[in-house]
Every structure is written in C-alpha cells, then in structure tokens.
PDB file of C-alpha atoms in Angstrom:
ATOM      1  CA  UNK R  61      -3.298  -7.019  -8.492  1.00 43.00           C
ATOM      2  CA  UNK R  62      -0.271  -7.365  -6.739  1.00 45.00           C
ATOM      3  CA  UNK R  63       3.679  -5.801  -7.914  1.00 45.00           C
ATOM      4  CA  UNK R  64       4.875  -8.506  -6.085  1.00 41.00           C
ATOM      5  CA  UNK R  65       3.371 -12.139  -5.199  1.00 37.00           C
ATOM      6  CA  UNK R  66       4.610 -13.494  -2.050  1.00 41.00           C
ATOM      7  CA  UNK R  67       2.178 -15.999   0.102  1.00 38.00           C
ATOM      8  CA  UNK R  68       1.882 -14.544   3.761  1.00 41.00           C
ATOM      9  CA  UNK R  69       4.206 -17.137   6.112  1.00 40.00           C
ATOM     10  CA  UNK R  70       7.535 -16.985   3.177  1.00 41.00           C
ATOM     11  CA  UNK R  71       9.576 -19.114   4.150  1.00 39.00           C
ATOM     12  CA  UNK R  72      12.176 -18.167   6.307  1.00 40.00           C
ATOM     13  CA  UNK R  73      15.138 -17.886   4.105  1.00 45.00           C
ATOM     14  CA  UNK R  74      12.992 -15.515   1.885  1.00 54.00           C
ATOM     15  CA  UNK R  75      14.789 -12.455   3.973  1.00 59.00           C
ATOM     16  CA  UNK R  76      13.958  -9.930   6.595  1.00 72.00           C
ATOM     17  CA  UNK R  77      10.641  -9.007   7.028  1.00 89.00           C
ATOM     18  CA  UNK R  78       9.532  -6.142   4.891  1.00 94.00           C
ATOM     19  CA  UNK R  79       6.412  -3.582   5.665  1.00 97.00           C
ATOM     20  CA  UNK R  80       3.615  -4.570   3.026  1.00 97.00           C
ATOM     21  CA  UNK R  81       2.294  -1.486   0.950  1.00 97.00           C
ATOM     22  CA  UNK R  82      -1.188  -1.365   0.118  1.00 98.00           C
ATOM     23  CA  UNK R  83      -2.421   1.138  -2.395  1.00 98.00           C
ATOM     24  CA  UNK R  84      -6.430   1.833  -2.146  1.00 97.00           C
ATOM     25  CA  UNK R  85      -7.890   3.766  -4.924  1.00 97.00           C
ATOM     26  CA  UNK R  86     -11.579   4.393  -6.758  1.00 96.00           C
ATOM     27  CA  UNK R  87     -10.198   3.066 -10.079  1.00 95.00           C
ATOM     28  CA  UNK R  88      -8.148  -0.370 -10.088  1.00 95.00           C
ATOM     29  CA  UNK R  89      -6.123   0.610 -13.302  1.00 96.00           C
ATOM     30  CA  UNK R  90      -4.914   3.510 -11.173  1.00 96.00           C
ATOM     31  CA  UNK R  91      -4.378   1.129  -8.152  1.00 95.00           C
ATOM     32  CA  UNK R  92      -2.635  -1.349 -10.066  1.00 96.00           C
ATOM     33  CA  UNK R  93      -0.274   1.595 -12.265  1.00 96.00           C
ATOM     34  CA  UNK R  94       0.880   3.068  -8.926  1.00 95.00           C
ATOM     35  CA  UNK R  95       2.173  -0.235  -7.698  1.00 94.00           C
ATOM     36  CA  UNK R  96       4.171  -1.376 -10.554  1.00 93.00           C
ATOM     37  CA  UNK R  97       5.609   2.270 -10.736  1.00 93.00           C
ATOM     38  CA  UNK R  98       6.630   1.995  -6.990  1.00 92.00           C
ATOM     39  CA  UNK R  99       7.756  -1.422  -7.473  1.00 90.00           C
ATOM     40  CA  UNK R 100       9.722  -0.462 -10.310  1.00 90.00           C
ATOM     41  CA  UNK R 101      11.210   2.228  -8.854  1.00 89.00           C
ATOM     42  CA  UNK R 102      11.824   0.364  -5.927  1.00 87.00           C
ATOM     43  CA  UNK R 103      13.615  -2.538  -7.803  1.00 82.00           C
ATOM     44  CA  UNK R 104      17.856  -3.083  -7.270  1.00 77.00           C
ATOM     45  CA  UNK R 105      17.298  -5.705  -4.604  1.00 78.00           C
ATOM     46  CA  UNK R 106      14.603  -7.201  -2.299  1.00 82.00           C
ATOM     47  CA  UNK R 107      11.208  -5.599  -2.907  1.00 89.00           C
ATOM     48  CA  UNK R 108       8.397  -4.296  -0.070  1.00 94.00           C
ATOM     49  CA  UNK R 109       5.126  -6.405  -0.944  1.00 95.00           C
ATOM     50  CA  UNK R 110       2.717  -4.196  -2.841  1.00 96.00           C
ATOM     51  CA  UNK R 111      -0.767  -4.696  -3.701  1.00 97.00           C
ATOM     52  CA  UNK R 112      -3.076  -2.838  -5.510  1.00 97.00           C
ATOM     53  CA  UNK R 113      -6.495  -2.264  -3.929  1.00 97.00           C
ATOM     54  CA  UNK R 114      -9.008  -1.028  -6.095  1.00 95.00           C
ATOM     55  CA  UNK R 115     -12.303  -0.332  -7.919  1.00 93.00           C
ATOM     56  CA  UNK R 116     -15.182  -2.078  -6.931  1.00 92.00           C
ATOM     57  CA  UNK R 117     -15.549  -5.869  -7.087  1.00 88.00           C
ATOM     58  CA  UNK R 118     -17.813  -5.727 -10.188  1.00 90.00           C
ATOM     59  CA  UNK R 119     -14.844  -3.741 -11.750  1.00 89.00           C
ATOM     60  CA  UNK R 120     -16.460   0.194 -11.196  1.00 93.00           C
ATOM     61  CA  UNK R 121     -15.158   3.013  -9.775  1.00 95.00           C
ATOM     62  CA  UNK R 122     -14.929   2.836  -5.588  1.00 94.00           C
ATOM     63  CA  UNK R 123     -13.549   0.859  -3.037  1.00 94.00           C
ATOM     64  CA  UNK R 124     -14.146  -2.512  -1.683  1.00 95.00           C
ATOM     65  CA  UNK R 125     -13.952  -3.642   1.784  1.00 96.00           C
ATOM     66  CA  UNK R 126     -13.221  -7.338   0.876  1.00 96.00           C
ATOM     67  CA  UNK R 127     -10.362  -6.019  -1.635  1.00 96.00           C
ATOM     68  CA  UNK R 128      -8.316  -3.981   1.306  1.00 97.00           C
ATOM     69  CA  UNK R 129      -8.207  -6.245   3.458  1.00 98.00           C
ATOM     70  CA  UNK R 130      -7.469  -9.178   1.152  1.00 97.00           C
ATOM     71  CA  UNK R 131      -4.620  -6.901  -0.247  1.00 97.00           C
ATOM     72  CA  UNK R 132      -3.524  -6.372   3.528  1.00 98.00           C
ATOM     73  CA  UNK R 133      -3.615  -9.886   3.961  1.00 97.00           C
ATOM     74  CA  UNK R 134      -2.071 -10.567   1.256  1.00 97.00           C
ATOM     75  CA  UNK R 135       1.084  -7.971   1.512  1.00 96.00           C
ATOM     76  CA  UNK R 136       1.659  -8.668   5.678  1.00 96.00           C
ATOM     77  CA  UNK R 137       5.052 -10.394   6.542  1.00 94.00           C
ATOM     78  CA  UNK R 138       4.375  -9.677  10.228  1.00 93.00           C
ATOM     79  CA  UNK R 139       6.415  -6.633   9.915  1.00 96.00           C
ATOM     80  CA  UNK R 140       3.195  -4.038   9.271  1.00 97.00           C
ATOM     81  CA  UNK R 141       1.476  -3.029   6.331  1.00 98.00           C
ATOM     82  CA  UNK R 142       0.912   0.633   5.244  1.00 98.00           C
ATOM     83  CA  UNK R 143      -1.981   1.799   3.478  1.00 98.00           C
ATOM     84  CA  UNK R 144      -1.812   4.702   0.468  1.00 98.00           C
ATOM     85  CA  UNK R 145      -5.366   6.013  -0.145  1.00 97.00           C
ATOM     86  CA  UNK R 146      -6.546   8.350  -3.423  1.00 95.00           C
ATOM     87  CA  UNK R 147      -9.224  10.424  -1.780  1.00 92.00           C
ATOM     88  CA  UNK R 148     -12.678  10.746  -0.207  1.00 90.00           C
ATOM     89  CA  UNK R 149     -13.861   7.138   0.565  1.00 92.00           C
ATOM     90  CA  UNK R 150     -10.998   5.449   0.371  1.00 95.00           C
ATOM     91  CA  UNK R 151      -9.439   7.070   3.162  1.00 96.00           C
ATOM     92  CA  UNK R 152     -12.634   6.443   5.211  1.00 96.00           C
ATOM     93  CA  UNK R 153     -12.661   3.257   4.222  1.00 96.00           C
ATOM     94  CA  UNK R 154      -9.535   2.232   5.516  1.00 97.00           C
ATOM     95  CA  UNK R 155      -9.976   4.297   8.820  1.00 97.00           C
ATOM     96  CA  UNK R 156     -13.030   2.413   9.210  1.00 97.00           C
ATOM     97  CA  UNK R 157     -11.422  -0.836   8.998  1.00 98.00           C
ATOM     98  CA  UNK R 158      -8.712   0.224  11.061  1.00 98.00           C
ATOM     99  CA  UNK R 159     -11.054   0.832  13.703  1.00 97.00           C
ATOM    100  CA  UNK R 160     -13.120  -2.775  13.417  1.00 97.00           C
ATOM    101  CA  UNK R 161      -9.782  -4.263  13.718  1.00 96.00           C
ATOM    102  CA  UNK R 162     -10.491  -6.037  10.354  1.00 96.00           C
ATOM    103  CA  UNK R 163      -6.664  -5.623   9.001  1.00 97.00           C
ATOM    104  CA  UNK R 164      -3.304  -7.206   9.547  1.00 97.00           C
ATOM    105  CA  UNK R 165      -2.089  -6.388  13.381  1.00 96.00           C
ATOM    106  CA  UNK R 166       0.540  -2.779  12.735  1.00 95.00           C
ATOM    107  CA  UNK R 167      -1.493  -1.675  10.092  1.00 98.00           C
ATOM    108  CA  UNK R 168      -1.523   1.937   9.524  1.00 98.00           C
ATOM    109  CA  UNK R 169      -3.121   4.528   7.152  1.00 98.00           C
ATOM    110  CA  UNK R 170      -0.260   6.672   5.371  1.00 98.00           C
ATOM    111  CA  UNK R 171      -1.085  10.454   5.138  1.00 97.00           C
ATOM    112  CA  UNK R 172       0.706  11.349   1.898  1.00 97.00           C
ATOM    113  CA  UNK R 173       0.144  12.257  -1.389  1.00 96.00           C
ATOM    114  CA  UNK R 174      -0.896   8.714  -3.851  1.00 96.00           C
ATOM    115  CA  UNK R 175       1.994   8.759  -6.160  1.00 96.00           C
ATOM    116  CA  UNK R 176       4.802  10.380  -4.760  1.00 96.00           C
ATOM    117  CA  UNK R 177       4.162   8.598  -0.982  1.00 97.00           C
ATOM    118  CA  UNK R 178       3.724   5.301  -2.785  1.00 97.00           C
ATOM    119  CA  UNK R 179       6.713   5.274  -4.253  1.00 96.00           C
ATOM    120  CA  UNK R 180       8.849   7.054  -1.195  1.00 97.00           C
ATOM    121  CA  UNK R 181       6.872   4.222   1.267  1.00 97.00           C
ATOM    122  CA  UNK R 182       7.645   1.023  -1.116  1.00 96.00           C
ATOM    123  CA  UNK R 183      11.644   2.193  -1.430  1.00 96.00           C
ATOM    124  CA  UNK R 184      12.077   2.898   1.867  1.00 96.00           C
ATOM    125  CA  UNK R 185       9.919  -0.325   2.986  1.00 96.00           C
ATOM    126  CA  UNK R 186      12.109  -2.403   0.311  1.00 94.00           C
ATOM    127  CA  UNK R 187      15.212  -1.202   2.476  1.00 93.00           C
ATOM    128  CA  UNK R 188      13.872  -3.046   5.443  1.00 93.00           C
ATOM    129  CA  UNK R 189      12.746   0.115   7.680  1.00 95.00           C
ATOM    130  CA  UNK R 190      10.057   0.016  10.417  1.00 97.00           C
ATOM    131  CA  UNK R 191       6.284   1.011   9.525  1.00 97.00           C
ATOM    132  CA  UNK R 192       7.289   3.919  11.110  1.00 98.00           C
ATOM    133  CA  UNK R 193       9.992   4.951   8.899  1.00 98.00           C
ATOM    134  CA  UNK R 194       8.038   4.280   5.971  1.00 98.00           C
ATOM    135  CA  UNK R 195       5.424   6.272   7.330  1.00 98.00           C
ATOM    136  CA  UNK R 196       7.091   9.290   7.846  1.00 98.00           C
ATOM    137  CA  UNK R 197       9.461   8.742   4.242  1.00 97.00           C
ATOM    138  CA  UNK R 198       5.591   8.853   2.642  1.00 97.00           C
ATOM    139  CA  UNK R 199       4.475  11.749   4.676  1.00 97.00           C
ATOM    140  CA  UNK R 200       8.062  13.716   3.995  1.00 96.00           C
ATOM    141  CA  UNK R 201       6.456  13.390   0.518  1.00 94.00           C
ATOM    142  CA  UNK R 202       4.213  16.286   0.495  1.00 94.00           C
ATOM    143  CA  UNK R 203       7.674  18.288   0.835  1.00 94.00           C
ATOM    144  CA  UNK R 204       8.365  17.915  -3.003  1.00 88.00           C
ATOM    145  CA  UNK R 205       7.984  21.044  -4.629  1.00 88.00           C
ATOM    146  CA  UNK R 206       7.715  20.878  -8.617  1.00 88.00           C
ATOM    147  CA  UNK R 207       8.353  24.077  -9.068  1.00 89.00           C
TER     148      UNK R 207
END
C-alpha cells in the first residue's frame, strides 16, 4: 500500500524531486500504519513518496522480494529511495537486494529505529533534502529519549 500514489516519470510540473521512503516490515498492517502515520505527520505541503512493503505475498507474516522492490519502484523520482526495515529478515532482505543491484539506482538501507526514523526520513524527505539528509534525520532518531 502506498501513503501516497504517484506513477514513477510525474510529470514535470509535479515539483522537485523528492527521496521515496520505503517501509519493509514482517506484517503489512504494520507496514502500511507506519506510512500513513509518517505521511500524516509529514503533511502541510508536498509529500516524500511512501510505500508500505510488507507481509508476505499470500498475506503472512515476512517479507517479499517482489514487494520491495515494486515499492522501490514504485516510490523512485530519480532523487533516491530510502529503505526503513522492522527487524531480522527484513533488514537482510534489503541488504541483499542492495547488493544484486535489484533496486532503484541511490537506494539506501536507513539504520534507524521503524517508527520514529520513518517519520523523521518522510518529513525531512517531504522538505526536498538529499538521501543523505534523510538518512542521517532517520539515524539522528535513535537520539530520542522517552524518558
């Protein structure tokens, strides 16, 4: 599920390019809650591209190759795509597929926490920032202290 639906190639007067989020979890109901949180959060003006990557394609718990990169696909504006992952497989799934070269060209896996980087990556990707930025706004997550 995507927060946002936007076909890859927008048309030019559709804005700057934004970095796509992609958020890769076991369960797709958590997947698909983080994004619309983020997105959201993130609303006020232009919105990052956020999709929702998971569960398994026969709806279980896990992750799916084919759903990643679809979501990828599906999020890039040319300008990068990050990728969120929940734990375990997820983040070795997306390594892997970082490493085949099967995503979007300036993909990157985001080390932060699910929620908290989601929602710090798709704000500071909906402000037009580099992957890089983003990156390290979703990283400077783990900084929050709750108590």
């Amino acid at each position: 599920m995507t927060a946002e639906r936007q076909g890859p190639g927008s048309a030019p007067d559709a804005g700057p390019a934004l970095v796509g989020i992609v958020l890769v979890s076991h369960s797709a109901r958590v997947a698909e809650a983080v994004a619309e949180l983020a997105h959201e959060l993130a609303a006020g003006g232009p919105v990052a591209p956020v999709a929702a990557a998971g569960g398994t394609a026969l709806g279980g718990l896990g992750t799916s190759t084919e759903r990643i990169v679809a979501a990828a696909r599906e999020v890039d504006r040319g300008a990068g795509v990050g990728l969120l992952a929940d734990l375990g497989s997820s983040v070795l799934t997306v390594k892997a597929l970082l490493m085949e070269d099967e995503l979007p060209p300036g993909s990157a896996l985001l080390d932060a926490p699910f929620v908290e980087g989601a929602v710090a990556a798709v704000v500071t990707a909906s402000t037009g920032a580099p992957l890089a930025a983003v990156a390290a706004a979703a990283a400077d997550a783990y900084t929050y202290r709750k108590a």
